[in-house]
Amino acid sequence: MRTDALPQELIRAKRDGRALSPEAIGELVAGITDGSLSDAQVGALAMAIFLNGMDTAETVALTEAIRDSGRVLAWDDLDLPGPVLDKHSTGGVGDLVSLVLGPWIAACGGFVPMVSGRGLGHTGGTLDKLEAIPGYSVTPDSATFRRLVREVGVAIVGQSGELAPADKRLYAVRDVTATVESLPLIVASILGKKLACGLDALVMDVKTGSGAFMPSHQAAVELATSIADVATRAGTPTTALVTDMSQPLAPCAGNAIEVREAIRLLSGEKRHGRLLEVTRRLAAELLVAGGLANDRTAALARLDDTLSSGAVAERFAAMVAGLGGPADLLDRPDRHLPEAPVTLAVHAGRAGVVQAMDTRALGLAVVELGGGRRAPGEAIDPAVGLTRIASLGETVDAERPLALVQAASQDDAERAAGRVRDAITLGDADFAAPTLIHDRIQGEAS
Ligand code: URA
């Protein structure tokens, strides 16, 4: 049922604090997509939502309208013998969960059409990491993407302009109108894109701590709750975990560096650590939501068995080869992944125990080294970054550096070393490792 209202009247209603009907929201999003709403109107609408918020019903309607503004992927015709599942993260430093989780779910019988993004601000992006692999194409044609999802169970690719085009325009306007930090706009933006991938279930990793998009725990819980509820009400059962980002998730950050770390986990060379634990817990949520395990205990056991069997590494290798990367990447990563010419150990001025980290500053140090972008479209250096980053509670001394900088030049390395020293606080007291998984929030359908 059309409202027959002028867009400015709908914007006025939101400006005055009234709730918009799903029809009104649908018309506004259609106008954003087809260009009939001017930039001024889109900006005014975004500001009205920013100032007055949206209730859950409105946020669900906005999410569904953004999801449906372009192509919505459908998998029914492939007769997949398992559920279509995915994970999304609010982003962080040393967060390479997607590289391990996608093939892990595939090896357990799920199907993962993962549409990922590039680095944003201080956070790394899955696409930039995968592009560190020579030949890997993040923009396969739709037939290749679907074939890989069917045959390998996982394909991690970039977003095509066909998915959720309303978000692209709305986000660009928000970016220049000081309206990014609005809960309903963030929720609808994230979910509009994710739910266009035709998922049976989703798990959301919302980070909290000094490297998170939402550093405060309270804000992270609010975002996690809203995402889980809105996605579930929009028809995709969703659970959210609030996880720690008060230090890098892996002990390293940088594009090729993180692919190497993924390979160490997939090949079984490394079987412990925060990254593995967060990935296991997120994957367990998906196995249960997708009916591939009866409960989380059974899911974790199945995940551990599958990883030990080598099946997860096989799926990763098949995905890489299927998207144009080298077939022997897992056997010979050093032959294919670039390495930075300069390595510099960053020593603290004193011995001590790591008490706190400005994780965002560590991410920005990687960006400054050339591992991220200062402006959209800039080329990045896949080889640079940080390795062997000390953990909270770890003792550093003349033997154990704070981290190793991997840089393109000595000057870059020394500048980054200063940033790392400034970002890490030492003390003498023991420091207990922070809680890794703070909360688990199950989306509610009503
Ligand atoms: N990521 C998104 O995709 N959208 C937002 O609004 C914020 C973060």
CSV table of C-alpha atoms and ligand atoms in Angstrom, one decimal:
chain,number,residue,atom,x,y,z
A,1,MET,CA,0.0,0.0,0.0
A,2,ARG,CA,1.5,3.3,-1.1
A,3,THR,CA,1.6,6.3,1.2
A,4,ASP,CA,1.2,8.8,-1.6
A,5,ALA,CA,3.1,11.2,0.6
A,6,LEU,CA,5.8,13.5,-0.7
A,7,PRO,CA,9.3,12.5,0.5
A,8,GLN,CA,9.7,15.8,2.3
A,9,GLU,CA,6.5,14.9,4.3
A,10,LEU,CA,8.0,11.6,5.3
A,11,ILE,CA,11.3,13.2,6.3
A,12,ARG,CA,9.3,15.8,8.3
A,13,ALA,CA,7.5,13.0,10.2
A,14,LYS,CA,10.9,11.5,11.2
A,15,ARG,CA,12.2,15.0,12.0
A,16,ASP,CA,9.3,15.4,14.4
A,17,GLY,CA,10.0,12.1,16.1
A,18,ARG,CA,7.2,10.1,14.6
A,19,ALA,CA,7.7,6.4,13.6
A,20,LEU,CA,7.6,5.7,9.9
A,21,SER,CA,5.5,2.9,8.5
A,22,PRO,CA,7.2,0.1,6.5
A,23,GLU,CA,5.5,1.5,3.3
A,24,ALA,CA,7.0,4.9,4.0
A,25,ILE,CA,10.4,3.4,4.6
A,26,GLY,CA,10.1,1.3,1.4
A,27,GLU,CA,9.3,4.4,-0.6
A,28,LEU,CA,12.2,6.4,0.8
A,29,VAL,CA,14.7,3.6,0.1
A,30,ALA,CA,13.3,3.2,-3.4
A,31,GLY,CA,14.0,6.9,-3.9
A,32,ILE,CA,17.5,6.5,-2.5
A,33,THR,CA,18.1,3.6,-5.0
A,34,ASP,CA,16.6,5.2,-8.1
A,35,GLY,CA,18.0,8.6,-7.5
A,36,SER,CA,14.6,10.3,-7.2
A,37,LEU,CA,15.5,11.5,-3.7
A,38,SER,CA,18.1,14.2,-3.9
A,39,ASP,CA,21.4,14.1,-1.9
A,40,ALA,CA,19.9,16.9,0.3
A,41,GLN,CA,16.8,14.8,1.1
A,42,VAL,CA,18.9,11.7,1.8
A,43,GLY,CA,21.1,13.7,4.1
A,44,ALA,CA,18.1,15.3,5.9
A,45,LEU,CA,16.6,11.8,6.3
A,46,ALA,CA,19.8,10.4,7.7
A,47,MET,CA,20.1,13.3,10.2
A,48,ALA,CA,16.4,12.9,11.3
A,49,ILE,CA,17.1,9.2,12.0
A,50,PHE,CA,20.3,10.1,13.7
A,51,LEU,CA,18.6,12.6,16.0
A,52,ASN,CA,15.3,10.7,16.7
A,53,GLY,CA,16.3,7.1,16.3
A,54,MET,CA,14.1,4.3,15.0
A,55,ASP,CA,12.2,1.6,16.9
A,56,THR,CA,12.8,-2.1,16.1
A,57,ALA,CA,9.9,-2.3,13.6
A,58,GLU,CA,11.3,0.6,11.7
A,59,THR,CA,14.8,-0.8,11.8
A,60,VAL,CA,13.6,-4.1,10.5
A,61,ALA,CA,11.7,-2.3,7.7
A,62,LEU,CA,14.8,-0.3,6.8
A,63,THR,CA,17.0,-3.4,6.8
A,64,GLU,CA,14.5,-5.3,4.5
A,65,ALA,CA,14.2,-2.4,2.1
A,66,ILE,CA,18.0,-2.0,1.8
A,67,ARG,CA,18.3,-5.8,1.4
A,68,ASP,CA,15.7,-5.8,-1.3
A,69,SER,CA,17.1,-2.7,-3.1
A,70,GLY,CA,19.2,-4.8,-5.4
A,71,ARG,CA,19.7,-8.5,-6.2
A,72,VAL,CA,19.0,-10.9,-3.4
A,73,LEU,CA,21.1,-14.1,-3.8
A,74,ALA,CA,19.0,-17.3,-3.9
A,75,TRP,CA,20.4,-20.8,-3.5
A,76,ASP,CA,17.3,-23.0,-3.8
A,77,ASP,CA,18.0,-24.0,-7.4
A,78,LEU,CA,21.3,-25.5,-6.4
A,79,ASP,CA,19.7,-28.1,-4.0
A,80,LEU,CA,22.5,-27.7,-1.6
A,81,PRO,CA,22.7,-30.5,0.9
A,82,GLY,CA,23.2,-28.2,3.9
A,83,PRO,CA,22.4,-24.7,5.3
A,84,VAL,CA,23.7,-21.4,3.8
A,85,LEU,CA,25.6,-19.7,6.7
A,86,ASP,CA,27.8,-16.7,7.3
A,87,LYS,CA,29.5,-14.5,9.9
A,88,HIS,CA,30.0,-10.8,10.0
A,89,SER,CA,32.4,-8.8,12.3
A,90,THR,CA,32.4,-5.2,13.2
A,91,GLY,CA,36.2,-5.4,12.5
A,92,GLY,CA,39.4,-5.1,14.4
A,93,VAL,CA,43.1,-5.6,14.3
A,94,GLY,CA,44.6,-9.1,13.6
A,95,ASP,CA,41.1,-10.3,13.0
A,96,LEU,CA,41.4,-13.0,10.3
A,97,VAL,CA,38.5,-15.1,11.6
A,98,SER,CA,36.8,-15.1,8.2
A,99,LEU,CA,39.8,-16.8,6.5
A,100,VAL,CA,39.5,-19.8,8.9
A,101,LEU,CA,35.8,-19.8,9.7
A,102,GLY,CA,34.6,-20.0,6.1
A,103,PRO,CA,36.4,-23.2,5.1
A,104,TRP,CA,35.8,-24.6,8.6
A,105,ILE,CA,32.0,-24.3,8.2
A,106,ALA,CA,32.3,-25.7,4.7
A,107,ALA,CA,34.2,-28.8,6.0
A,108,CYS,CA,31.4,-29.4,8.5
A,109,GLY,CA,28.6,-29.4,5.8
A,110,GLY,CA,27.6,-25.8,5.6
A,111,PHE,CA,27.7,-23.5,2.5
A,112,VAL,CA,29.3,-20.1,2.9
A,113,PRO,CA,28.9,-17.4,0.3
A,114,MET,CA,30.9,-14.8,2.1
A,115,VAL,CA,30.8,-11.2,0.7
A,116,SER,CA,33.5,-9.3,2.5
A,117,GLY,CA,34.9,-5.8,2.6
A,118,ARG,CA,38.2,-3.9,2.5
A,119,GLY,CA,40.0,-2.3,5.4
A,120,LEU,CA,38.2,0.6,7.0
A,121,GLY,CA,40.1,3.1,9.2
A,122,HIS,CA,42.4,1.2,11.5
A,123,THR,CA,40.8,-2.2,10.8
A,124,GLY,CA,42.0,-4.7,8.3
A,125,GLY,CA,39.7,-6.1,5.5
A,126,THR,CA,39.3,-9.7,4.4
A,127,LEU,CA,39.5,-8.8,0.7
A,128,ASP,CA,42.8,-7.0,1.2
A,129,LYS,CA,44.2,-10.0,3.0
A,130,LEU,CA,43.1,-12.4,0.2
A,131,GLU,CA,44.5,-10.1,-2.5
A,132,ALA,CA,47.9,-10.7,-0.9
A,133,ILE,CA,47.7,-14.1,-2.5
A,134,PRO,CA,48.9,-13.8,-6.1
A,135,GLY,CA,46.2,-14.4,-8.6
A,136,TYR,CA,43.3,-14.6,-6.1
A,137,SER,CA,40.3,-12.8,-7.7
A,138,VAL,CA,37.8,-11.2,-5.3
A,139,THR,CA,35.5,-10.4,-8.2
A,140,PRO,CA,34.7,-13.7,-10.0
A,141,ASP,CA,31.7,-13.8,-12.2
A,142,SER,CA,28.5,-15.0,-10.7
A,143,ALA,CA,28.7,-18.5,-12.2
A,144,THR,CA,32.2,-19.1,-10.7
A,145,PHE,CA,31.0,-17.8,-7.3
A,146,ARG,CA,28.0,-20.1,-7.3
A,147,ARG,CA,30.0,-23.1,-8.6
A,148,LEU,CA,32.6,-22.7,-5.8
A,149,VAL,CA,29.9,-22.3,-3.1
A,150,ARG,CA,28.3,-25.5,-4.4
A,151,GLU,CA,31.5,-27.6,-5.0
A,152,VAL,CA,33.9,-26.3,-2.3
A,153,GLY,CA,31.3,-25.0,0.2
A,154,VAL,CA,32.9,-21.6,0.5
A,155,ALA,CA,33.9,-18.6,-1.6
A,156,ILE,CA,35.1,-15.3,-0.1
A,157,VAL,CA,34.6,-12.5,-2.6
A,158,GLY,CA,33.9,-8.7,-2.8
A,159,GLN,CA,30.6,-7.0,-3.0
A,160,SER,CA,29.2,-6.4,-6.5
A,161,GLY,CA,27.3,-3.2,-7.1
A,162,GLU,CA,24.1,-5.3,-7.5
A,163,LEU,CA,23.9,-6.1,-3.8
A,164,ALA,CA,22.1,-3.6,-1.6
A,165,PRO,CA,22.8,-0.5,-3.8
A,166,ALA,CA,20.7,1.7,-1.5
A,167,ASP,CA,23.3,1.2,1.2
A,168,LYS,CA,26.1,2.3,-1.1
A,169,ARG,CA,24.4,5.7,-1.6
A,170,LEU,CA,23.1,6.1,1.9
A,171,TYR,CA,26.5,5.3,3.4
A,172,ALA,CA,28.3,7.8,1.1
A,173,VAL,CA,25.9,10.5,2.2
A,174,ARG,CA,26.2,9.5,5.9
A,175,ASP,CA,29.9,9.7,5.6
A,176,VAL,CA,29.8,13.4,4.7
A,177,THR,CA,26.9,14.5,6.9
A,178,ALA,CA,28.1,13.3,10.3
A,179,THR,CA,25.4,10.6,10.5
A,180,VAL,CA,27.5,7.4,10.6
A,181,GLU,CA,27.2,6.8,14.3
A,182,SER,CA,23.5,6.0,14.5
A,183,LEU,CA,22.5,2.6,15.8
A,184,PRO,CA,19.5,2.0,13.4
A,185,LEU,CA,21.5,3.2,10.4
A,186,ILE,CA,24.5,1.0,11.3
A,187,VAL,CA,22.3,-2.0,11.9
A,188,ALA,CA,20.4,-1.6,8.7
A,189,SER,CA,23.6,-0.9,6.7
A,190,ILE,CA,25.4,-4.0,8.0
A,191,LEU,CA,22.4,-6.3,7.7
A,192,GLY,CA,21.0,-5.0,4.5
A,193,LYS,CA,24.2,-6.1,2.7
A,194,LYS,CA,24.6,-9.4,4.6
A,195,LEU,CA,21.0,-10.6,4.3
A,196,ALA,CA,21.1,-10.0,0.5
A,197,CYS,CA,23.3,-13.1,0.4
A,198,GLY,CA,20.3,-15.4,1.0
A,199,LEU,CA,21.5,-16.9,4.3
A,200,ASP,CA,19.7,-19.5,6.5
A,201,ALA,CA,21.5,-18.2,9.6
A,202,LEU,CA,24.1,-15.6,10.6
A,203,VAL,CA,26.5,-15.1,13.5
A,204,MET,CA,27.7,-11.6,14.3
A,205,ASP,CA,31.0,-10.9,16.0
A,206,VAL,CA,30.7,-7.5,17.7
A,207,LYS,CA,34.1,-6.3,19.1
A,208,THR,CA,34.6,-4.3,22.3
A,209,GLY,CA,37.8,-2.7,23.6
A,210,SER,CA,40.5,-0.3,22.4
A,211,GLY,CA,40.6,-1.7,18.8
A,212,ALA,CA,36.8,-1.9,18.3
A,213,PHE,CA,34.5,0.3,16.2
A,214,MET,CA,32.4,0.4,19.4
A,215,PRO,CA,35.0,0.5,22.1
A,216,SER,CA,32.6,0.6,25.1
A,217,HIS,CA,31.1,-2.7,26.3
A,218,GLN,CA,27.7,-1.1,26.7
A,219,ALA,CA,27.6,0.2,23.2
A,220,ALA,CA,28.8,-3.2,21.8
A,221,VAL,CA,26.0,-5.0,23.7
A,222,GLU,CA,23.5,-2.6,22.4
A,223,LEU,CA,24.7,-3.0,18.8
A,224,ALA,CA,24.9,-6.8,19.2
A,225,THR,CA,21.4,-7.0,20.6
A,226,SER,CA,19.9,-4.8,17.9
A,227,ILE,CA,21.6,-6.7,15.1
A,228,ALA,CA,20.6,-10.1,16.5
A,229,ASP,CA,16.9,-9.0,17.0
A,230,VAL,CA,16.6,-7.1,13.7
A,231,ALA,CA,18.1,-9.9,11.6
A,232,THR,CA,16.0,-12.6,13.3
A,233,ARG,CA,12.9,-10.5,12.7
A,234,ALA,CA,13.9,-10.0,9.1
A,235,GLY,CA,13.8,-13.8,8.7
A,236,THR,CA,17.5,-14.8,9.3
A,237,PRO,CA,18.1,-16.4,12.7
A,238,THR,CA,21.1,-14.6,14.2
A,239,THR,CA,23.2,-14.9,17.3
A,240,ALA,CA,25.8,-12.3,18.3
A,241,LEU,CA,28.9,-12.7,20.4
A,242,VAL,CA,30.6,-9.7,22.0
A,243,THR,CA,34.3,-10.4,21.8
A,244,ASP,CA,37.4,-8.8,23.1
A,245,MET,CA,39.4,-6.3,21.0
A,246,SER,CA,41.5,-4.8,23.8
A,247,GLN,CA,44.5,-6.3,22.0
A,248,PRO,CA,44.9,-7.7,18.4
A,249,LEU,CA,43.1,-11.0,18.1
A,250,ALA,CA,46.0,-12.7,16.4
A,251,PRO,CA,49.5,-11.8,17.5
A,252,CYS,CA,50.1,-10.1,14.1
A,253,ALA,CA,48.5,-7.6,11.7
A,254,GLY,CA,49.1,-7.0,8.0
A,255,ASN,CA,47.7,-8.6,4.9
A,256,ALA,CA,50.1,-11.4,3.7
A,257,ILE,CA,51.2,-11.7,7.4
A,258,GLU,CA,47.6,-12.6,8.4
A,259,VAL,CA,47.3,-15.1,5.5
A,260,ARG,CA,50.4,-16.8,6.8
A,261,GLU,CA,48.8,-16.9,10.3
A,262,ALA,CA,45.6,-18.5,8.8
A,263,ILE,CA,47.7,-21.1,7.1
A,264,ARG,CA,49.5,-22.0,10.4
A,265,LEU,CA,46.1,-22.6,11.9
A,266,LEU,CA,44.6,-24.5,9.0
A,267,SER,CA,47.7,-26.7,8.6
A,268,GLY,CA,47.7,-27.6,12.2
A,269,GLU,CA,51.1,-26.0,12.9
A,270,LYS,CA,49.4,-23.8,15.6
A,271,ARG,CA,46.5,-25.2,17.7
A,272,HIS,CA,45.9,-22.5,20.3
A,273,GLY,CA,45.4,-18.8,20.8
A,274,ARG,CA,42.7,-16.2,21.0
A,275,LEU,CA,42.0,-16.2,17.3
A,276,LEU,CA,41.4,-19.9,17.2
A,277,GLU,CA,39.1,-19.8,20.2
A,278,VAL,CA,36.9,-16.9,18.9
A,279,THR,CA,36.7,-18.6,15.5
A,280,ARG,CA,35.7,-21.9,17.1
A,281,ARG,CA,33.0,-20.3,19.2
A,282,LEU,CA,31.5,-18.3,16.3
A,283,ALA,CA,31.6,-21.4,14.1
A,284,ALA,CA,29.8,-23.5,16.8
A,285,GLU,CA,27.0,-21.0,16.8
A,286,LEU,CA,26.6,-21.4,13.1
A,287,LEU,CA,26.6,-25.3,13.2
A,288,VAL,CA,23.8,-25.2,15.8
A,289,ALA,CA,21.8,-22.5,14.0
A,290,GLY,CA,22.2,-24.5,10.8
A,291,GLY,CA,21.1,-27.8,12.3
A,292,LEU,CA,24.6,-29.3,11.7
A,293,ALA,CA,25.0,-30.0,15.5
A,294,ASN,CA,22.5,-30.5,18.3
A,295,ASP,CA,24.2,-28.2,20.8
A,296,ARG,CA,27.3,-26.1,21.2
A,297,THR,CA,29.2,-28.9,22.9
A,298,ALA,CA,28.6,-31.2,20.1
A,299,ALA,CA,29.4,-28.4,17.6
A,300,LEU,CA,32.8,-27.7,19.2
A,301,ALA,CA,33.7,-31.4,19.2
A,302,ARG,CA,32.8,-31.7,15.5
A,303,LEU,CA,34.8,-28.5,14.7
A,304,ASP,CA,37.9,-29.9,16.5
A,305,ASP,CA,37.7,-33.2,14.7
A,306,THR,CA,37.2,-31.6,11.4
A,307,LEU,CA,40.2,-29.3,11.9
A,308,SER,CA,42.5,-32.2,12.9
A,309,SER,CA,41.4,-34.2,9.9
A,310,GLY,CA,43.0,-31.7,7.5
A,311,ALA,CA,39.6,-31.1,5.8
A,312,VAL,CA,39.5,-27.4,6.6
A,313,ALA,CA,42.9,-26.8,5.0
A,314,GLU,CA,41.7,-28.7,1.9
A,315,ARG,CA,38.6,-26.4,1.6
A,316,PHE,CA,40.8,-23.3,1.9
A,317,ALA,CA,43.2,-24.6,-0.7
A,318,ALA,CA,40.3,-25.5,-3.1
A,319,MET,CA,38.8,-22.0,-2.6
A,320,VAL,CA,42.1,-20.3,-3.3
A,321,ALA,CA,42.8,-22.4,-6.4
A,322,GLY,CA,39.2,-21.9,-7.6
A,323,LEU,CA,39.6,-18.1,-7.4
A,324,GLY,CA,42.9,-18.0,-9.3
A,325,GLY,CA,45.5,-18.4,-6.5
A,326,PRO,CA,48.3,-20.9,-6.5
A,327,ALA,CA,47.3,-24.6,-6.0
A,328,ASP,CA,50.3,-25.2,-3.6
A,329,LEU,CA,49.8,-22.1,-1.3
A,330,LEU,CA,49.4,-24.2,1.8
A,331,ASP,CA,52.5,-26.3,1.1
A,332,ARG,CA,54.7,-23.5,0.1
A,333,PRO,CA,53.4,-20.2,1.5
A,334,ASP,CA,56.8,-18.5,1.4
A,335,ARG,CA,57.1,-19.1,-2.3
A,336,HIS,CA,53.9,-17.1,-3.0
A,337,LEU,CA,53.3,-14.6,-0.2
A,338,PRO,CA,55.4,-11.4,-0.2
A,339,GLU,CA,57.8,-10.6,2.6
A,340,ALA,CA,58.8,-7.1,3.7
A,341,PRO,CA,62.5,-6.3,3.1
A,342,VAL,CA,63.1,-4.8,6.6
A,343,THR,CA,62.4,-6.5,10.0
A,344,LEU,CA,62.9,-4.4,13.2
A,345,ALA,CA,62.4,-5.7,16.7
A,346,VAL,CA,60.7,-3.1,18.9
A,347,HIS,CA,62.1,-3.2,22.4
A,348,ALA,CA,60.5,-1.3,25.3
A,349,GLY,CA,62.8,1.0,27.3
A,350,ARG,CA,62.4,-1.3,30.3
A,351,ALA,CA,61.4,-4.8,31.3
A,352,GLY,CA,57.8,-5.1,32.4
A,353,VAL,CA,54.3,-6.7,32.1
A,354,VAL,CA,52.0,-5.5,29.3
A,355,GLN,CA,49.1,-3.8,31.0
A,356,ALA,CA,47.2,-2.1,28.3
A,357,MET,CA,47.2,-1.6,24.5
A,358,ASP,CA,45.9,1.1,22.3
A,359,THR,CA,44.9,-1.5,19.7
A,360,ARG,CA,43.5,1.2,17.3
A,361,ALA,CA,46.9,2.8,17.3
A,362,LEU,CA,48.5,-0.5,16.4
A,363,GLY,CA,46.1,-0.8,13.5
A,364,LEU,CA,46.9,2.7,12.4
A,365,ALA,CA,50.7,1.9,12.5
A,366,VAL,CA,50.0,-0.9,10.0
A,367,VAL,CA,48.1,1.6,7.8
A,368,GLU,CA,51.0,4.0,8.0
A,369,LEU,CA,53.4,1.3,7.0
A,370,GLY,CA,51.4,1.0,3.8
A,371,GLY,CA,49.3,-2.0,4.8
A,372,GLY,CA,46.0,0.0,4.7
A,373,ARG,CA,44.6,3.0,2.8
A,374,ARG,CA,44.6,6.7,3.7
A,375,ALA,CA,42.2,7.4,0.9
A,376,PRO,CA,39.8,5.2,-1.0
A,377,GLY,CA,41.2,3.3,-3.9
A,378,GLU,CA,44.9,3.8,-2.8
A,379,ALA,CA,47.2,0.8,-3.5
A,380,ILE,CA,48.4,-1.1,-0.4
A,381,ASP,CA,51.6,-3.0,0.3
A,382,PRO,CA,50.6,-6.6,1.2
A,383,ALA,CA,53.9,-7.5,2.8
A,384,VAL,CA,54.1,-4.9,5.7
A,385,GLY,CA,52.7,-5.1,9.2
A,386,LEU,CA,53.5,-6.3,12.7
A,387,THR,CA,54.4,-9.8,13.9
A,388,ARG,CA,55.0,-11.4,17.3
A,389,ILE,CA,52.9,-8.7,19.0
A,390,ALA,CA,53.1,-9.3,22.8
A,391,SER,CA,49.9,-10.1,24.6
A,392,LEU,CA,48.3,-8.4,27.6
A,393,GLY,CA,49.9,-9.9,30.7
A,394,GLU,CA,53.0,-11.0,28.9
A,395,THR,CA,56.4,-10.0,30.2
A,396,VAL,CA,58.7,-8.2,27.8
A,397,ASP,CA,62.4,-7.6,28.3
A,398,ALA,CA,65.7,-7.4,26.5
A,399,GLU,CA,64.9,-10.8,25.0
A,400,ARG,CA,61.2,-10.4,24.2
A,401,PRO,CA,60.3,-7.4,22.1
A,402,LEU,CA,56.9,-5.7,22.1
A,403,ALA,CA,56.6,-6.7,18.4
A,404,LEU,CA,58.5,-7.0,15.2
A,405,VAL,CA,57.8,-4.4,12.5
A,406,GLN,CA,57.9,-5.6,8.9
A,407,ALA,CA,58.4,-2.6,6.7
A,408,ALA,CA,59.3,-1.5,3.2
A,409,SER,CA,62.2,0.8,4.5
A,410,GLN,CA,64.3,1.4,7.6
A,411,ASP,CA,62.6,4.9,8.0
A,412,ASP,CA,59.1,3.4,7.9
A,413,ALA,CA,60.2,0.7,10.4
A,414,GLU,CA,61.5,3.2,12.9
A,415,ARG,CA,58.4,5.4,12.7
A,416,ALA,CA,56.2,2.4,13.2
A,417,ALA,CA,58.4,1.2,16.1
A,418,GLY,CA,57.7,4.6,17.9
A,419,ARG,CA,54.0,4.1,17.3
A,420,VAL,CA,54.1,0.6,18.8
A,421,ARG,CA,56.1,1.8,21.9
A,422,ASP,CA,53.5,4.6,22.4
A,423,ALA,CA,50.6,2.1,22.0
A,424,ILE,CA,51.7,-0.4,24.7
A,425,THR,CA,51.7,0.4,28.4
A,426,LEU,CA,54.0,-1.6,30.7
A,427,GLY,CA,53.8,-2.0,34.5
A,428,ASP,CA,55.2,-4.3,37.1
A,429,ALA,CA,52.0,-5.9,38.4
A,430,ASP,CA,50.7,-9.2,37.1
A,431,PHE,CA,47.9,-8.7,34.7
A,432,ALA,CA,45.2,-11.3,34.1
A,433,ALA,CA,44.3,-11.9,30.4
A,434,PRO,CA,41.0,-10.2,29.6
A,435,THR,CA,37.8,-12.2,29.0
A,436,LEU,CA,37.7,-13.3,25.4
A,437,ILE,CA,33.9,-13.8,24.9
A,438,HIS,CA,32.0,-11.2,26.9
A,439,ASP,CA,28.4,-12.0,25.9
A,440,ARG,CA,26.3,-14.2,23.8
A,441,ILE,CA,23.0,-12.7,22.5
A,442,GLN,CA,20.4,-14.7,20.8
A,443,GLY,CA,18.1,-12.8,18.4
A,444,GLU,CA,14.5,-12.8,19.4
A,445,ALA,CA,11.8,-13.0,16.7
A,446,SER,CA,9.2,-10.9,18.6
B,1,URA,N1,29.8,-1.0,8.6
B,1,URA,C1,28.8,-0.9,7.7
B,1,URA,O1,28.7,-1.6,6.7
B,1,URA,N2,27.9,0.1,7.8
B,1,URA,C2,27.9,1.0,8.8
B,1,URA,O2,27.1,1.8,8.9
B,1,URA,C3,28.9,0.9,9.8
B,1,URA,C4,29.9,-0.1,9.6
